[in-house]
Amino acid sequence: MMPHNKAVIFSFFDRPTSSASRGFWQGYVKIYRKHRMRFSSPRLLVFTLFCLLVGCSTLQSGAGGNWVGFTESGQASFYADRHQNRKTASGELYRHGLKTAAHKTLPFGAIVKVTNVKNGRSVVVKINDRGPFVKGRIIDLSKSAFSDIGNTSAGLLDVRVEVIR
């Protein structure tokens, strides 16, 4: 067998073989050893790790930015009773009596003013969940927040959302 570099662990190609198969494997072993040294560069390793970190980052666009003044119009719904005391995406428990809401992109903890377009009534809520994931809906309100600006029997309301803090 060929001498080995002390830093290299024996690989599949370096294992002892019978004399009949040794000739077959010799060409592959040479190619393996030639290319093995090419990829041991520290710069290549650093570059690969950098690309991996950048490609797998989960930073949302606009995260940490200034959302104050952001407005959006669409339909609002409210949480069903079955969600009572379940964890939200932020880790808090959902409670009907609290003025909270779910939005797809606004950061957790954002304070939002939701105004019913038809009657002009509004409520201030805190974003603590993600959703709604139904086409046309922009915000899911807690039951108490929804009842402050409209009748829960309506199910959906046309609203305007404005980030105030």
PDB file of C-alpha atoms in Angstrom:
ATOM      1  CA  MET A   1       0.000   0.000   0.000  1.00  0.00           C
ATOM      2  CA  MET A   2       1.006   3.609  -0.488  1.00  0.00           C
ATOM      3  CA  PRO A   3       2.210   5.673   2.512  1.00  0.00           C
ATOM      4  CA  HIS A   4      -0.468   7.826   4.185  1.00  0.00           C
ATOM      5  CA  ASN A   5      -0.447  11.364   5.475  1.00  0.00           C
ATOM      6  CA  LYS A   6      -0.753  11.281   9.294  1.00  0.00           C
ATOM      7  CA  ALA A   7      -3.640  13.778   9.266  1.00  0.00           C
ATOM      8  CA  VAL A   8      -5.727  11.677   6.865  1.00  0.00           C
ATOM      9  CA  ILE A   9      -7.935   8.906   8.225  1.00  0.00           C
ATOM     10  CA  PHE A  10      -8.007   5.701   6.203  1.00  0.00           C
ATOM     11  CA  SER A  11     -10.781   5.804   3.666  1.00  0.00           C
ATOM     12  CA  PHE A  12     -12.699   3.221   1.696  1.00  0.00           C
ATOM     13  CA  PHE A  13     -10.075   3.335  -1.052  1.00  0.00           C
ATOM     14  CA  ASP A  14      -7.174   2.739   1.346  1.00  0.00           C
ATOM     15  CA  ARG A  15      -8.395  -0.590   2.693  1.00  0.00           C
ATOM     16  CA  PRO A  16      -6.357  -3.701   1.910  1.00  0.00           C
ATOM     17  CA  THR A  17      -7.618  -5.648  -1.098  1.00  0.00           C
ATOM     18  CA  SER A  18      -6.750  -8.888  -2.806  1.00  0.00           C
ATOM     19  CA  SER A  19      -4.052  -8.820  -5.476  1.00  0.00           C
ATOM     20  CA  ALA A  20      -6.658  -9.469  -8.201  1.00  0.00           C
ATOM     21  CA  SER A  21      -8.712  -6.358  -7.410  1.00  0.00           C
ATOM     22  CA  ARG A  22      -5.737  -4.152  -6.488  1.00  0.00           C
ATOM     23  CA  GLY A  23      -5.076  -3.223 -10.125  1.00  0.00           C
ATOM     24  CA  PHE A  24      -8.721  -2.226 -10.613  1.00  0.00           C
ATOM     25  CA  TRP A  25      -8.728   0.105  -7.589  1.00  0.00           C
ATOM     26  CA  GLN A  26      -5.322   1.738  -8.180  1.00  0.00           C
ATOM     27  CA  GLY A  27      -6.661   4.227 -10.737  1.00  0.00           C
ATOM     28  CA  TYR A  28      -9.487   5.302  -8.438  1.00  0.00           C
ATOM     29  CA  VAL A  29      -7.118   5.650  -5.473  1.00  0.00           C
ATOM     30  CA  LYS A  30      -4.849   7.974  -7.453  1.00  0.00           C
ATOM     31  CA  ILE A  31      -7.786  10.170  -8.518  1.00  0.00           C
ATOM     32  CA  TYR A  32      -9.128  10.239  -4.955  1.00  0.00           C
ATOM     33  CA  ARG A  33      -5.781  11.271  -3.459  1.00  0.00           C
ATOM     34  CA  LYS A  34      -5.242  13.942  -6.116  1.00  0.00           C
ATOM     35  CA  HIS A  35      -8.599  15.617  -5.481  1.00  0.00           C
ATOM     36  CA  ARG A  36      -8.583  15.056  -1.712  1.00  0.00           C
ATOM     37  CA  MET A  37      -5.742  17.541  -1.250  1.00  0.00           C
ATOM     38  CA  ARG A  38      -7.436  20.182  -3.402  1.00  0.00           C
ATOM     39  CA  PHE A  39     -10.360  20.553  -0.960  1.00  0.00           C
ATOM     40  CA  SER A  40      -8.298  20.852   2.213  1.00  0.00           C
ATOM     41  CA  SER A  41      -7.773  24.603   1.775  1.00  0.00           C
ATOM     42  CA  PRO A  42      -8.841  26.658   4.830  1.00  0.00           C
ATOM     43  CA  ARG A  43     -10.132  29.427   2.555  1.00  0.00           C
ATOM     44  CA  LEU A  44     -12.467  27.031   0.800  1.00  0.00           C
ATOM     45  CA  LEU A  45     -13.784  25.822   4.146  1.00  0.00           C
ATOM     46  CA  VAL A  46     -14.434  29.381   5.358  1.00  0.00           C
ATOM     47  CA  PHE A  47     -16.132  30.296   2.080  1.00  0.00           C
ATOM     48  CA  THR A  48     -18.340  27.191   2.223  1.00  0.00           C
ATOM     49  CA  LEU A  49     -19.398  27.927   5.806  1.00  0.00           C
ATOM     50  CA  PHE A  50     -20.143  31.556   4.923  1.00  0.00           C
ATOM     51  CA  CYS A  51     -22.344  30.489   1.981  1.00  0.00           C
ATOM     52  CA  LEU A  52     -24.148  27.994   4.192  1.00  0.00           C
ATOM     53  CA  LEU A  53     -24.890  30.632   6.846  1.00  0.00           C
ATOM     54  CA  VAL A  54     -26.092  33.212   4.332  1.00  0.00           C
ATOM     55  CA  GLY A  55     -28.222  30.719   2.430  1.00  0.00           C
ATOM     56  CA  CYS A  56     -29.897  29.353   5.547  1.00  0.00           C
ATOM     57  CA  SER A  57     -30.538  32.630   7.330  1.00  0.00           C
ATOM     58  CA  THR A  58     -34.088  33.157   8.562  1.00  0.00           C
ATOM     59  CA  LEU A  59     -34.049  36.929   8.901  1.00  0.00           C
ATOM     60  CA  GLN A  60     -37.343  38.262   7.602  1.00  0.00           C
ATOM     61  CA  SER A  61     -37.218  41.184   5.244  1.00  0.00           C
ATOM     62  CA  GLY A  62     -38.054  44.280   7.235  1.00  0.00           C
ATOM     63  CA  ALA A  63     -37.408  42.541  10.550  1.00  0.00           C
ATOM     64  CA  GLY A  64     -36.046  45.041  13.009  1.00  0.00           C
ATOM     65  CA  GLY A  65     -36.995  47.859  10.662  1.00  0.00           C
ATOM     66  CA  ASN A  66     -39.416  50.648  11.360  1.00  0.00           C
ATOM     67  CA  TRP A  67     -42.952  49.351  10.789  1.00  0.00           C
ATOM     68  CA  VAL A  68     -44.643  52.415  12.342  1.00  0.00           C
ATOM     69  CA  GLY A  69     -47.069  53.924   9.854  1.00  0.00           C
ATOM     70  CA  PHE A  70     -47.469  50.723   7.839  1.00  0.00           C
ATOM     71  CA  THR A  71     -51.105  50.333   6.720  1.00  0.00           C
ATOM     72  CA  GLU A  72     -53.001  47.526   5.059  1.00  0.00           C
ATOM     73  CA  SER A  73     -56.653  46.942   4.155  1.00  0.00           C
ATOM     74  CA  GLY A  74     -58.524  43.672   3.884  1.00  0.00           C
ATOM     75  CA  GLN A  75     -60.692  41.278   5.829  1.00  0.00           C
ATOM     76  CA  ALA A  76     -60.397  40.348   9.490  1.00  0.00           C
ATOM     77  CA  SER A  77     -61.604  37.184  11.162  1.00  0.00           C
ATOM     78  CA  PHE A  78     -61.459  36.004  14.771  1.00  0.00           C
ATOM     79  CA  TYR A  79     -60.053  32.948  16.515  1.00  0.00           C
ATOM     80  CA  ALA A  80     -62.342  29.960  17.001  1.00  0.00           C
ATOM     81  CA  ASP A  81     -63.139  28.852  20.556  1.00  0.00           C
ATOM     82  CA  ARG A  82     -60.957  25.741  20.197  1.00  0.00           C
ATOM     83  CA  HIS A  83     -57.803  27.917  20.280  1.00  0.00           C
ATOM     84  CA  GLN A  84     -58.416  29.044  23.881  1.00  0.00           C
ATOM     85  CA  ASN A  85     -55.318  28.386  26.090  1.00  0.00           C
ATOM     86  CA  ARG A  86     -53.229  27.056  23.183  1.00  0.00           C
ATOM     87  CA  LYS A  87     -49.740  28.367  22.420  1.00  0.00           C
ATOM     88  CA  THR A  88     -49.367  30.988  19.733  1.00  0.00           C
ATOM     89  CA  ALA A  89     -46.355  31.277  17.414  1.00  0.00           C
ATOM     90  CA  SER A  90     -44.708  33.704  19.858  1.00  0.00           C
ATOM     91  CA  GLY A  91     -45.039  31.201  22.712  1.00  0.00           C
ATOM     92  CA  GLU A  92     -47.783  33.061  24.582  1.00  0.00           C
ATOM     93  CA  LEU A  93     -51.091  31.386  25.387  1.00  0.00           C
ATOM     94  CA  TYR A  94     -54.101  32.573  23.408  1.00  0.00           C
ATOM     95  CA  ARG A  95     -56.919  33.967  25.547  1.00  0.00           C
ATOM     96  CA  HIS A  96     -60.277  35.288  24.257  1.00  0.00           C
ATOM     97  CA  GLY A  97     -60.284  38.202  26.696  1.00  0.00           C
ATOM     98  CA  LEU A  98     -56.942  39.699  25.656  1.00  0.00           C
ATOM     99  CA  LYS A  99     -56.597  42.160  22.794  1.00  0.00           C
ATOM    100  CA  THR A 100     -54.229  40.170  20.559  1.00  0.00           C
ATOM    101  CA  ALA A 101     -53.993  39.320  16.877  1.00  0.00           C
ATOM    102  CA  ALA A 102     -52.229  37.207  14.264  1.00  0.00           C
ATOM    103  CA  HIS A 103     -50.545  38.699  11.204  1.00  0.00           C
ATOM    104  CA  LYS A 104     -48.423  37.030   8.523  1.00  0.00           C
ATOM    105  CA  THR A 105     -45.460  39.427   8.523  1.00  0.00           C
ATOM    106  CA  LEU A 106     -45.637  42.053  11.287  1.00  0.00           C
ATOM    107  CA  PRO A 107     -43.133  41.420  14.109  1.00  0.00           C
ATOM    108  CA  PHE A 108     -44.277  39.934  17.405  1.00  0.00           C
ATOM    109  CA  GLY A 109     -45.057  42.632  19.947  1.00  0.00           C
ATOM    110  CA  ALA A 110     -46.079  45.207  17.341  1.00  0.00           C
ATOM    111  CA  ILE A 111     -48.990  47.374  18.505  1.00  0.00           C
ATOM    112  CA  VAL A 112     -51.609  47.708  15.782  1.00  0.00           C
ATOM    113  CA  LYS A 113     -54.778  49.780  15.428  1.00  0.00           C
ATOM    114  CA  VAL A 114     -57.514  47.855  13.606  1.00  0.00           C
ATOM    115  CA  THR A 115     -60.429  49.942  12.296  1.00  0.00           C
ATOM    116  CA  ASN A 116     -63.746  48.609  11.025  1.00  0.00           C
ATOM    117  CA  VAL A 117     -64.235  50.378   7.672  1.00  0.00           C
ATOM    118  CA  LYS A 118     -68.074  50.264   7.829  1.00  0.00           C
ATOM    119  CA  ASN A 119     -68.700  51.739  11.294  1.00  0.00           C
ATOM    120  CA  GLY A 120     -65.389  53.499  12.070  1.00  0.00           C
ATOM    121  CA  ARG A 121     -64.860  51.712  15.409  1.00  0.00           C
ATOM    122  CA  SER A 122     -61.318  50.683  16.195  1.00  0.00           C
ATOM    123  CA  VAL A 123     -59.345  48.551  18.653  1.00  0.00           C
ATOM    124  CA  VAL A 124     -55.651  48.440  19.566  1.00  0.00           C
ATOM    125  CA  VAL A 125     -54.122  44.947  19.614  1.00  0.00           C
ATOM    126  CA  LYS A 126     -50.724  43.311  20.065  1.00  0.00           C
ATOM    127  CA  ILE A 127     -49.384  40.909  17.406  1.00  0.00           C
ATOM    128  CA  ASN A 128     -48.449  37.585  19.034  1.00  0.00           C
ATOM    129  CA  ASP A 129     -49.221  34.965  16.372  1.00  0.00           C
ATOM    130  CA  ARG A 130     -48.855  34.143  12.667  1.00  0.00           C
ATOM    131  CA  GLY A 131     -51.765  33.883  10.248  1.00  0.00           C
ATOM    132  CA  PRO A 132     -54.409  33.947   8.937  1.00  0.00           C
ATOM    133  CA  PHE A 133     -53.552  31.601   6.118  1.00  0.00           C
ATOM    134  CA  VAL A 134     -56.791  32.078   4.193  1.00  0.00           C
ATOM    135  CA  LYS A 135     -56.768  34.033   0.935  1.00  0.00           C
ATOM    136  CA  GLY A 136     -58.114  37.583   1.339  1.00  0.00           C
ATOM    137  CA  ARG A 137     -57.749  37.775   5.121  1.00  0.00           C
ATOM    138  CA  ILE A 138     -55.032  39.997   6.547  1.00  0.00           C
ATOM    139  CA  ILE A 139     -55.484  39.667  10.318  1.00  0.00           C
ATOM    140  CA  ASP A 140     -56.972  37.266  12.876  1.00  0.00           C
ATOM    141  CA  LEU A 141     -58.279  39.040  15.981  1.00  0.00           C
ATOM    142  CA  SER A 142     -58.971  37.631  19.410  1.00  0.00           C
ATOM    143  CA  LYS A 143     -62.691  37.262  20.119  1.00  0.00           C
ATOM    144  CA  SER A 144     -62.825  40.269  22.480  1.00  0.00           C
ATOM    145  CA  ALA A 145     -60.968  42.516  20.017  1.00  0.00           C
ATOM    146  CA  PHE A 146     -63.286  41.464  17.194  1.00  0.00           C
ATOM    147  CA  SER A 147     -66.409  42.084  19.296  1.00  0.00           C
ATOM    148  CA  ASP A 148     -65.167  45.619  20.136  1.00  0.00           C
ATOM    149  CA  ILE A 149     -65.341  46.660  16.469  1.00  0.00           C
ATOM    150  CA  GLY A 150     -68.104  44.413  15.120  1.00  0.00           C
ATOM    151  CA  ASN A 151     -70.533  41.583  15.715  1.00  0.00           C
ATOM    152  CA  THR A 152     -68.981  38.113  15.977  1.00  0.00           C
ATOM    153  CA  SER A 153     -71.974  36.630  14.141  1.00  0.00           C
ATOM    154  CA  ALA A 154     -70.754  38.461  11.016  1.00  0.00           C
ATOM    155  CA  GLY A 155     -67.629  36.280  10.971  1.00  0.00           C
ATOM    156  CA  LEU A 156     -65.623  38.653   8.743  1.00  0.00           C
ATOM    157  CA  LEU A 157     -65.121  42.419   8.732  1.00  0.00           C
ATOM    158  CA  ASP A 158     -63.567  44.825   6.265  1.00  0.00           C
ATOM    159  CA  VAL A 159     -60.792  46.528   8.201  1.00  0.00           C
ATOM    160  CA  ARG A 160     -57.826  48.850   7.915  1.00  0.00           C
ATOM    161  CA  VAL A 161     -54.712  47.921   9.888  1.00  0.00           C
ATOM    162  CA  GLU A 162     -52.189  50.560  10.988  1.00  0.00           C
ATOM    163  CA  VAL A 163     -49.004  49.920  12.999  1.00  0.00           C
ATOM    164  CA  ILE A 164     -48.738  52.475  15.781  1.00  0.00           C
ATOM    165  CA  ARG A 165     -45.783  51.061  17.759  1.00  0.00           C
TER     166      ARG A 165
END
